[in-house]
């Protein structure tokens, strides 16, 4: 929602937008202006239900029923899309009733960067609260969630914004707008106000005397009583309960009086680095000092948002985070509250992986967002870019429907935002002041077609491209000279990076283009371009949209341009065509508009000519389709659909599943009580991190020392069971004589205190390897960066160094090829690993070794050990290790029984078996415990060796060390 409406979304000045009890019911299809007018005053059908009532012909299936039985994230989205297929699906029951397993409280906490108000401060007085300009659609959605007719209890958490001394806050403009093209250029009358071509004036209330500027170093001192006063005012705000976030240095936290200095610092990283790169702009390289300061402020800001949310959070609440200022917040909240229900929505574009790679903090940004249960975008292309970045930069498996990260599934979906069409129509029509302004505008531009553009003064809005295209139009179509005018309104930017453009380059460029066009094609009686670099009053804005013959939006990169949606509502009678940039997020929604490439100046010029000469019937058809979309897909429907899809995903994927962290106190206690102990470790991803080059995954000195110390205890049997070959294990672990080694998933074994390897597959026919090698070689030639690893028993094709998406695609093709050829002729299996494919005999797996080890290390022959610790991280470990422990053949004639059930019938207590997966707590696993990463594995083993430093101190004390 990058392009914002120029009028406030809430506040005392606009009572209609503050309270919208008569919003359009989202289940109603608005066919005409008359239907919309009727909808404005229609009473709600059910005052107690948040969701829209069913139509008589609507199907009975609910999102829960539709989601049940889904086999994948993509299948879930397909099923949800089929619920009432002729309109966007929204739930129609109380969510607490529809999803009882989620234990919802009915509360929603929305987190957005700034509250919907600007604040004026005077110590000891009530705060001066005025509506904040921009992001009106988002603020409207917050107001809708806070209405008394919903079942949601909504709270908005946001920064106060830059607080100013009370007399510095500008009033809403009431005077007619002034133009920069000439002293007579006004929509209503001549207002001879000279303007510097570098200025972008913002109208102010002339009755307020400007105060003396405050020195930058002093800041604004706000007492604790004043802060409490503001919080009290915001709790009873008409648009809903608001909880402000006070952004300040940590040193100010415990003080009654805080001094707010350099308040713009909290914006800088987001608006200098993230916003610009997300809009496909890059800065010149710097020494990085400023960026490091901005990043520290950005992290601190997200932490303070998390602190504020945790003050009011209750289990079962839904937290909804908005936009690029708070990209780290989901991960911070997830770390503190593992079971939180959390959604995130990005209102601006998301760039391709090639561009995001240029951001130095790219990994932190991506992992921060992945703390959410569901991530929403304006268009499919943005969601596709995000999924691709997760694959290419983080190495996670991702499809358009979601990302599998840290063992959890994060849904990714598309939710184009809308506007409050009913409120917009009520403001634009039936106002006598607006009608009078329309008549005066038409009289002023009598006999001329009016093209209207309204943009912020940002480089991504494409104002310069618009003016250049209009110049090309007048050049190519001289018959329109004197018959058409372009009225361009550019409101001041709200982006920190744009405001700090010391040379006013964009303002200069626009002014020069306006002067050039007017000089070439204008005269004493005709001015082609009227440029108004300022805010418009609400009445003037709607009058301009209603009187326009053509709407022209040429943004070069945009999220959701709400001006285009408001233009459609205001054109219900005039049917003026809308020319819309294909780079705007709105283009995917307004398919009936005329789409243009703003960089193709001739193409835009011809689109202008086509719009001006379009037959009335074609204009009416285009308007009817656009009007139907805008009045049906409102901001209310947007937030309902988002919440419904979030709840369906939470219920379907059982996000509450969690493997507990390894209880180190219990581990140490049981370890010390046992006399015969068995340890089984995977290698890659368990003792060492996963790396792109398999040969670079060498153990550190600490790993070797820790494993050696553990193996030297005569009561311990320590084994490394890996897919690695003999040579690698011999090179890095072979010198530990007390250690048992198993190579190639159990094909070769080396017992402790020996140097000889036993080949368990020497009688197996290996003729299949030639055919597999030929197939692997074929895909290696087609996949840049891939390579083949030849082991004694198995063959492995690696694509870690390849393009992640193309490598995964080729791996699927290769696996299918192998299964249809070699797999049907030989007794082999094709295993998908982490960025690799491995072919091996079917009887070769880690589970077979695990079975024999469990049966061999008891106090008496045939008895299981008194203590077992088994650790692994990937699918082969899940399928082999933990399944072997659950369905293991014990010598005591207990065949193919669940391991833990079998152990209950033996001398070994259940609590003495520790199966541990390495990864996130939300990973779907057969293991009973989890550790996050290899470093935690080594720390846990070190604890057993008697190392009580660092993270082991608390566990050691609790266990009696």
XYZ file of C-alpha atoms in Angstrom, residues 236-834:
599
model
C -10.565 5.690 24.536
C -9.761 6.631 20.951
C -12.726 6.489 18.569
C -10.878 4.217 16.137
C -10.151 1.603 18.828
C -7.789 0.894 21.693
C -4.246 2.065 20.971
C -1.123 1.187 22.982
C 1.808 3.489 22.112
C 5.415 2.333 21.919
C 7.876 4.832 23.378
C 11.070 4.557 21.373
C 13.997 5.805 23.407
C 17.496 4.832 24.424
C 17.659 1.908 26.843
C 19.329 4.220 29.338
C 16.057 6.178 29.576
C 13.902 3.155 30.467
C 13.878 3.593 34.236
C 13.621 7.381 34.288
C 10.452 9.310 35.036
C 11.381 11.992 32.524
C 12.666 10.910 29.128
C 14.251 13.081 26.477
C 13.295 12.183 22.914
C 16.230 13.087 20.678
C 16.734 12.536 16.958
C 13.384 10.773 16.678
C 13.881 10.107 12.970
C 16.653 7.610 13.760
C 14.104 4.805 14.177
C 13.056 5.167 10.543
C 16.449 5.321 8.924
C 17.395 1.715 8.337
C 13.911 0.751 7.188
C 13.471 3.725 4.872
C 17.056 4.204 3.696
C 17.958 0.557 3.173
C 14.912 -1.729 3.109
C 12.363 0.532 1.409
C 14.729 1.614 -1.342
C 15.960 -1.900 -2.108
C 12.437 -3.351 -1.994
C 11.578 -0.776 -4.665
C 14.564 -1.846 -6.800
C 16.821 1.094 -5.966
C 20.429 0.872 -4.809
C 22.692 3.321 -3.037
C 26.271 4.089 -3.851
C 28.717 2.104 -1.665
C 29.755 3.711 1.638
C 32.078 2.840 4.512
C 29.098 1.265 6.293
C 29.349 3.190 9.569
C 25.991 4.904 9.257
C 24.313 1.662 8.162
C 25.636 -0.134 11.249
C 24.184 2.562 13.525
C 20.859 2.414 11.692
C 20.792 -1.374 11.932
C 21.389 -1.251 15.688
C 18.479 1.198 16.026
C 16.306 -1.030 13.815
C 16.991 -4.083 15.991
C 16.390 -2.104 19.173
C 13.111 -0.751 17.799
C 11.827 -4.248 16.995
C 12.865 -5.426 20.463
C 10.937 -2.568 22.095
C 7.864 -3.423 20.029
C 8.156 -7.015 21.272
C 8.467 -5.829 24.879
C 5.339 -3.713 24.519
C 3.332 -6.534 22.947
C 4.375 -8.987 25.670
C 3.035 -6.591 28.297
C -0.516 -7.086 26.996
C -0.296 -10.538 25.343
C -2.299 -13.508 26.616
C -2.045 -17.120 25.363
C -4.540 -17.568 22.546
C -4.201 -14.012 21.246
C -3.493 -13.433 17.545
C -0.658 -11.018 16.774
C -0.740 -9.402 13.321
C 2.445 -7.566 12.278
C 2.439 -5.066 9.415
C 5.083 -3.914 6.958
C 8.797 -3.482 6.468
C 9.611 -1.477 9.608
C 8.908 -4.578 11.729
C 10.513 -7.387 9.745
C 12.428 -8.704 12.773
C 9.456 -8.674 15.141
C 7.953 -12.092 14.214
C 11.188 -13.938 14.995
C 11.709 -12.038 18.261
C 8.196 -12.877 19.413
C 8.558 -16.506 18.289
C 11.731 -16.919 20.339
C 10.010 -15.621 23.447
C 6.637 -17.296 22.820
C 7.116 -20.504 20.787
C 3.360 -21.189 20.508
C 2.191 -17.685 19.589
C -0.320 -17.298 16.722
C 1.405 -14.793 14.496
C 0.675 -13.348 11.052
C 2.694 -10.900 8.977
C 1.636 -8.767 6.020
C 3.955 -6.788 3.746
C 2.313 -3.731 2.173
C 5.172 -2.843 -0.185
C 6.735 -4.860 -3.028
C 9.153 -7.692 -2.318
C 12.154 -7.842 -4.665
C 13.655 -10.743 -6.553
C 16.515 -12.699 -5.007
C 19.040 -10.998 -7.292
C 18.175 -7.660 -5.698
C 17.729 -8.844 -2.120
C 21.213 -10.352 -2.227
C 22.551 -6.792 -2.349
C 21.249 -6.166 1.186
C 23.978 -6.893 3.710
C 21.435 -8.011 6.343
C 19.457 -10.174 3.931
C 19.592 -13.328 6.087
C 18.520 -11.521 9.245
C 15.594 -9.927 7.407
C 14.366 -13.232 5.967
C 14.760 -15.221 9.187
C 13.012 -12.427 11.077
C 9.887 -12.701 8.930
C 9.920 -16.509 9.073
C 8.924 -16.346 12.722
C 5.326 -15.852 11.528
C 2.822 -18.650 10.936
C 1.633 -16.997 7.725
C 3.092 -14.253 5.529
C 0.853 -12.229 3.236
C 1.723 -10.208 0.125
C -0.135 -7.908 -2.236
C 0.534 -9.919 -5.403
C 1.620 -13.394 -6.408
C 4.881 -12.133 -7.886
C 5.898 -10.690 -4.506
C 5.121 -13.976 -2.745
C 7.026 -15.893 -5.429
C 10.047 -13.636 -4.946
C 9.944 -14.235 -1.189
C 9.794 -18.011 -1.547
C 12.651 -17.905 -4.045
C 14.771 -15.812 -1.660
C 14.185 -18.305 1.155
C 15.461 -21.062 -1.132
C 18.378 -19.230 -2.734
C 19.643 -17.294 0.282
C 18.677 -19.480 3.248
C 18.554 -22.866 1.521
C 15.041 -23.735 2.704
C 12.567 -25.781 0.719
C 9.922 -23.401 -0.570
C 7.017 -23.363 -3.002
C 4.490 -20.658 -3.787
C 2.219 -21.926 -0.996
C 4.794 -21.801 1.790
C 8.273 -22.282 3.188
C 9.566 -25.185 5.281
C 12.010 -23.568 7.695
C 13.494 -24.802 10.970
C 11.227 -27.827 10.859
C 8.033 -25.743 10.644
C 5.764 -24.823 7.755
C 5.214 -21.103 7.164
C 2.292 -20.421 4.865
C 2.745 -17.804 2.120
C -0.348 -16.347 0.492
C -1.652 -13.402 -1.532
C -4.170 -10.859 -0.183
C -4.646 -7.747 -2.367
C -5.796 -4.968 -0.076
C -8.828 -2.846 -0.870
C -10.382 0.368 0.414
C -13.473 1.181 2.456
C -15.516 1.708 -0.701
C -18.707 2.589 1.156
C -17.046 5.330 3.200
C -15.206 6.610 0.125
C -18.471 6.866 -1.859
C -20.257 8.591 1.000
C -17.494 11.189 1.226
C -17.303 11.749 -2.531
C -21.041 12.046 -3.244
C -23.853 14.048 -1.712
C -21.580 16.847 -0.494
C -22.673 20.283 -1.690
C -19.177 21.713 -1.289
C -17.749 19.059 -3.603
C -20.492 19.647 -6.161
C -19.690 23.366 -6.204
C -15.976 22.676 -6.657
C -16.722 20.343 -9.553
C -18.731 23.030 -11.314
C -15.961 25.602 -10.856
C -13.284 23.213 -12.100
C -15.314 22.377 -15.195
C -15.887 26.055 -15.847
C -12.182 26.811 -15.479
C -11.189 24.038 -17.909
C -14.181 24.356 -20.216
C -13.708 22.636 -23.555
C -10.683 20.668 -22.331
C -10.233 17.046 -21.308
C -8.766 16.634 -17.827
C -6.109 14.015 -17.046
C -5.478 13.623 -13.321
C -2.443 12.276 -11.481
C -1.965 12.195 -7.713
C 1.293 10.849 -6.307
C 3.736 11.315 -3.479
C 6.983 13.076 -4.261
C 8.938 9.793 -4.366
C 11.196 8.620 -7.160
C 9.299 5.313 -7.389
C 5.975 7.038 -8.167
C 6.973 7.651 -11.772
C 5.927 11.320 -11.921
C 8.862 12.157 -14.172
C 7.946 9.300 -16.531
C 4.365 10.549 -16.574
C 5.392 14.060 -17.593
C 7.777 12.764 -20.246
C 5.040 10.530 -21.671
C 2.589 13.449 -21.711
C 5.161 15.518 -23.578
C 5.522 12.684 -26.103
C 1.718 12.562 -26.413
C 1.484 16.261 -27.299
C 4.348 15.828 -29.772
C 2.760 12.849 -31.551
C -0.819 14.124 -31.424
C -0.802 17.855 -32.130
C -4.585 17.777 -32.608
C -4.931 17.543 -28.810
C -2.950 20.688 -28.054
C -5.245 23.187 -26.425
C -7.850 20.460 -25.794
C -6.347 18.503 -22.913
C -4.662 19.407 -19.613
C -2.739 17.310 -17.094
C -3.384 18.177 -13.443
C -0.606 16.605 -11.394
C -0.694 16.740 -7.592
C 2.444 15.660 -5.717
C 2.085 15.515 -1.955
C 5.228 15.636 0.206
C 6.927 12.311 0.778
C 6.819 10.507 4.104
C 9.936 8.435 3.379
C 13.005 9.483 5.335
C 15.441 8.741 2.509
C 13.486 10.866 0.029
C 13.137 13.762 2.475
C 16.886 13.877 3.039
C 17.616 14.417 -0.656
C 19.745 17.496 -0.072
C 19.520 18.751 -3.631
C 15.757 18.262 -4.039
C 16.599 16.395 -7.225
C 13.136 14.984 -7.794
C 11.357 18.295 -7.123
C 13.809 20.041 -9.450
C 13.349 17.484 -12.195
C 9.570 17.678 -12.070
C 9.563 21.473 -12.056
C 11.916 21.531 -15.043
C 9.770 19.052 -16.977
C 6.622 21.081 -16.270
C 8.344 24.263 -17.417
C 9.632 22.545 -20.556
C 6.220 21.162 -21.578
C 4.436 24.426 -20.880
C 7.115 26.329 -22.785
C 6.966 24.039 -25.827
C 3.215 23.538 -26.160
C 1.608 26.244 -24.016
C 0.826 29.886 -24.521
C -1.047 32.818 -23.029
C -4.384 31.046 -23.373
C -3.341 27.431 -22.849
C -1.257 25.706 -20.171
C -0.818 21.938 -20.755
C 0.365 20.991 -17.250
C -0.810 22.243 -13.889
C 1.446 21.012 -11.111
C 0.418 21.316 -7.465
C 3.241 20.188 -5.120
C 1.214 20.001 -1.888
C -1.526 18.195 -0.006
C -5.097 18.560 -1.187
C -8.023 19.095 1.105
C -10.468 16.209 1.174
C -13.122 18.114 -0.791
C -10.672 19.120 -3.522
C -9.301 15.609 -3.768
C -12.680 14.014 -4.373
C -13.767 16.805 -6.686
C -10.657 16.262 -8.784
C -11.193 12.506 -9.003
C -14.825 12.953 -9.980
C -14.226 15.581 -12.657
C -11.345 13.708 -14.345
C -11.715 12.330 -17.860
C -8.655 10.056 -17.496
C -6.777 8.789 -14.455
C -3.039 8.334 -15.048
C -0.816 6.328 -12.661
C 2.719 5.555 -13.845
C 4.495 4.245 -10.751
C 7.692 2.359 -11.561
C 7.389 0.144 -8.471
C 4.452 0.126 -6.094
C 2.679 -1.996 -3.523
C -1.025 -1.279 -3.611
C -1.946 2.089 -5.114
C -5.157 3.027 -3.319
C -5.576 6.232 -5.352
C -6.517 4.067 -8.332
C -9.201 2.327 -6.268
C -10.628 5.633 -5.044
C -10.601 6.921 -8.614
C -12.777 3.983 -9.705
C -15.336 4.732 -6.972
C -15.401 8.418 -7.912
C -15.885 7.622 -11.615
C -19.160 5.713 -11.206
C -21.027 8.349 -13.261
C -18.295 9.810 -15.478
C -16.714 6.467 -16.576
C -13.274 7.974 -17.127
C -10.716 5.307 -18.161
C -7.907 4.439 -15.768
C -4.372 4.114 -17.163
C -2.411 2.034 -14.676
C 1.235 1.021 -14.490
C 1.814 -2.708 -14.761
C 4.407 -2.293 -11.980
C 1.718 -1.274 -9.476
C 0.372 -3.955 -7.184
C -3.131 -2.787 -8.123
C -2.636 -3.877 -11.739
C -3.256 -7.508 -10.852
C -6.592 -6.571 -9.257
C -7.885 -3.999 -11.739
C -7.571 -6.188 -14.810
C -10.039 -4.064 -16.790
C -7.867 -0.938 -16.515
C -5.485 0.057 -19.307
C -2.110 -1.367 -18.285
C 1.041 0.410 -19.432
C 4.815 0.164 -19.012
C 5.877 3.583 -17.610
C 9.315 3.202 -19.194
C 7.724 2.937 -22.646
C 6.991 6.626 -23.213
C 5.490 6.128 -26.646
C 3.313 3.310 -25.337
C 2.002 5.537 -22.535
C 1.412 8.384 -25.010
C -0.652 6.107 -27.230
C -2.589 4.822 -24.193
C -3.517 8.433 -23.361
C -4.750 8.958 -26.911
C -6.719 5.698 -26.782
C -8.314 6.664 -23.447
C -9.353 10.096 -24.773
C -10.919 8.619 -27.903
C -12.459 5.519 -26.333
C -16.133 4.912 -27.201
C -18.623 5.515 -24.397
C -19.782 1.893 -24.362
C -16.251 0.567 -23.905
C -15.591 3.071 -21.119
C -18.793 1.996 -19.388
C -17.814 -1.685 -19.617
C -14.372 -1.022 -18.161
C -15.830 1.059 -15.348
C -18.468 -1.527 -14.524
C -15.890 -4.300 -14.092
C -13.506 -2.137 -12.075
C -16.325 -0.747 -9.944
C -17.613 -4.231 -9.176
C -14.154 -5.343 -8.074
C -13.433 -2.309 -5.873
C -16.798 -2.323 -4.128
C -16.684 -6.070 -3.533
C -13.025 -6.567 -2.549
C -12.979 -4.023 0.241
C -10.500 -3.535 3.048
C -13.009 -5.232 5.355
C -13.021 -8.324 3.154
C -9.230 -8.178 2.990
C -8.754 -8.416 6.734
C -11.515 -11.010 7.113
C -9.970 -13.185 4.411
C -6.491 -12.860 5.892
C -7.625 -13.855 9.377
C -9.738 -16.727 8.043
C -6.797 -18.117 6.059
C -4.463 -17.690 9.043
C -6.802 -19.619 11.319
C -7.301 -22.359 8.716
C -3.537 -22.772 8.381
C -3.049 -22.852 12.140
C -5.710 -25.522 12.508
C -4.576 -27.593 9.512
C -0.852 -27.706 10.182
C -1.174 -28.079 13.963
C 1.338 -25.334 14.706
C 1.069 -26.105 18.410
C 3.128 -29.290 17.900
C 6.450 -28.940 19.622
C 9.237 -31.301 20.610
C 10.518 -30.240 24.040
C 14.138 -29.163 24.437
C 16.443 -31.796 25.835
C 16.142 -31.893 29.615
C 19.817 -31.720 30.515
C 19.185 -32.223 34.218
C 17.334 -35.482 33.549
C 19.942 -36.498 30.966
C 22.796 -36.008 33.428
C 20.941 -37.710 36.265
C 20.127 -40.845 34.225
C 23.631 -40.923 32.744
C 25.254 -40.988 36.157
C 22.947 -43.764 37.365
C 23.708 -46.115 34.427
C 26.591 -48.611 34.169
C 26.225 -49.531 30.475
C 25.588 -46.630 28.112
C 25.160 -46.505 24.358
C 25.690 -43.356 22.251
C 24.804 -43.130 18.553
C 25.645 -39.932 16.645
C 24.974 -38.855 13.098
C 27.774 -36.739 11.622
C 26.598 -34.031 9.175
C 24.167 -31.638 10.809
C 24.663 -33.251 14.227
C 28.350 -33.010 15.114
C 29.134 -30.447 12.389
C 26.947 -27.892 10.592
C 25.737 -28.508 7.037
C 28.034 -26.773 4.521
C 27.967 -26.440 0.736
C 31.194 -28.392 0.223
C 30.905 -31.801 1.927
C 34.682 -32.038 2.261
C 34.684 -28.797 4.299
C 32.524 -30.308 7.081
C 35.472 -31.172 9.296
C 35.133 -31.522 13.090
C 36.544 -28.801 15.315
C 39.087 -29.494 18.047
C 36.314 -29.148 20.628
C 34.193 -31.778 18.889
C 37.102 -34.222 18.760
C 38.096 -33.621 22.399
C 34.513 -33.986 23.609
C 33.837 -37.224 21.705
C 37.211 -38.688 22.716
C 36.631 -37.935 26.399
C 33.190 -39.544 26.231
C 34.535 -42.672 24.490
C 37.378 -43.131 26.982
C 34.892 -43.947 29.742
C 34.782 -47.763 29.830
C 31.079 -47.699 30.639
C 30.303 -45.910 27.365
C 29.917 -47.369 23.884
C 30.164 -44.453 21.441
C 29.355 -44.853 17.753
C 29.250 -42.482 14.809
C 26.839 -43.822 12.194
C 27.188 -41.725 9.059
C 26.590 -41.669 5.353
C 30.231 -40.646 4.930
C 32.701 -43.083 3.401
C 35.443 -44.939 5.248
C 38.244 -42.661 4.140
C 36.613 -39.508 5.538
C 35.755 -41.070 8.896
C 39.213 -42.623 9.182
C 40.877 -39.290 8.435
C 38.986 -37.215 11.008
C 37.761 -39.698 13.619
C 39.866 -42.818 13.077
C 42.551 -41.825 15.586
C 40.054 -42.211 18.471
C 40.572 -45.918 19.054
C 37.733 -46.211 21.584
C 35.214 -44.960 19.006
C 33.017 -47.208 16.863
C 32.455 -46.108 13.265
C 29.839 -47.033 10.672
C 30.288 -45.717 7.119
C 27.907 -45.407 4.190
C 24.763 -45.796 6.306
C 25.848 -49.110 7.786
C 27.554 -50.750 4.816
C 30.939 -50.776 6.572
C 31.645 -51.015 10.262
C 34.754 -50.571 12.409
C 34.516 -51.755 16.001
C 36.318 -49.954 18.830
C 39.956 -50.848 19.454
C 40.413 -52.179 15.904
C 41.661 -50.736 12.630
C 39.857 -53.141 10.343
C 36.666 -52.316 8.485
C 34.109 -55.067 7.967
C 32.242 -55.004 4.658
C 28.644 -56.045 5.341
C 27.740 -55.989 1.658
C 30.600 -57.893 0.029
C 28.273 -60.598 -1.290
C 25.944 -58.086 -2.922
C 25.850 -57.716 -6.718
C 26.918 -54.123 -7.468
C 26.132 -54.223 -11.185
C 23.511 -51.485 -10.703
C 26.246 -48.878 -10.129
C 27.175 -48.624 -13.808
C 23.635 -47.716 -14.839
C 23.253 -45.249 -11.966
C 26.563 -43.614 -12.809
C 25.444 -43.028 -16.400
C 22.206 -41.396 -15.246
C 24.018 -39.263 -12.658
C 26.541 -38.193 -15.276
C 23.714 -37.099 -17.586
C 22.196 -34.840 -14.921
C 25.601 -33.544 -13.849
C 26.208 -32.256 -17.372
C 22.803 -30.539 -17.339
C 23.109 -29.017 -13.842
C 25.876 -26.488 -13.340
C 27.657 -26.898 -9.990
C 26.528 -30.484 -9.341
C 28.945 -33.373 -8.838
C 29.022 -37.124 -8.139
C 30.440 -38.732 -5.004
C 31.368 -42.399 -5.466
C 31.456 -44.526 -2.357
C 32.218 -48.226 -1.984
C 28.548 -49.169 -1.762
C 26.490 -46.078 -2.564
C 26.520 -43.411 -5.258
C 25.559 -39.836 -4.336
C 24.689 -36.916 -6.628
C 25.202 -33.525 -4.927
C 23.669 -30.221 -6.075
C 24.479 -27.977 -3.094
C 26.529 -25.661 -5.303
C 23.847 -25.399 -7.990
C 21.000 -22.956 -8.306
C 18.665 -24.176 -5.507
C 15.452 -24.172 -7.515
C 16.934 -25.626 -10.669
C 18.945 -28.178 -8.672
C 15.823 -29.335 -6.802
C 13.937 -29.591 -10.093
C 16.694 -31.667 -11.676
C 16.852 -33.863 -8.561
C 13.148 -34.643 -8.872
C 13.592 -35.495 -12.528
C 16.647 -37.632 -11.786
C 14.887 -39.504 -8.971
C 11.914 -40.236 -11.216
C 14.308 -41.465 -13.915
C 16.129 -43.754 -11.483
C 12.957 -45.213 -9.989
C 11.551 -46.006 -13.428
C 14.737 -47.719 -14.640
C 17.285 -48.969 -12.110
C 14.764 -49.182 -9.279
C 12.651 -51.690 -11.192
C 15.558 -53.981 -12.087
C 17.693 -53.937 -8.937
C 17.061 -54.191 -5.206
C 18.112 -50.591 -4.514
C 16.452 -47.480 -3.107
C 16.801 -43.840 -4.098
C 17.082 -41.553 -1.051
C 16.581 -37.772 -1.150
C 18.897 -36.023 1.288
C 19.916 -32.428 1.885
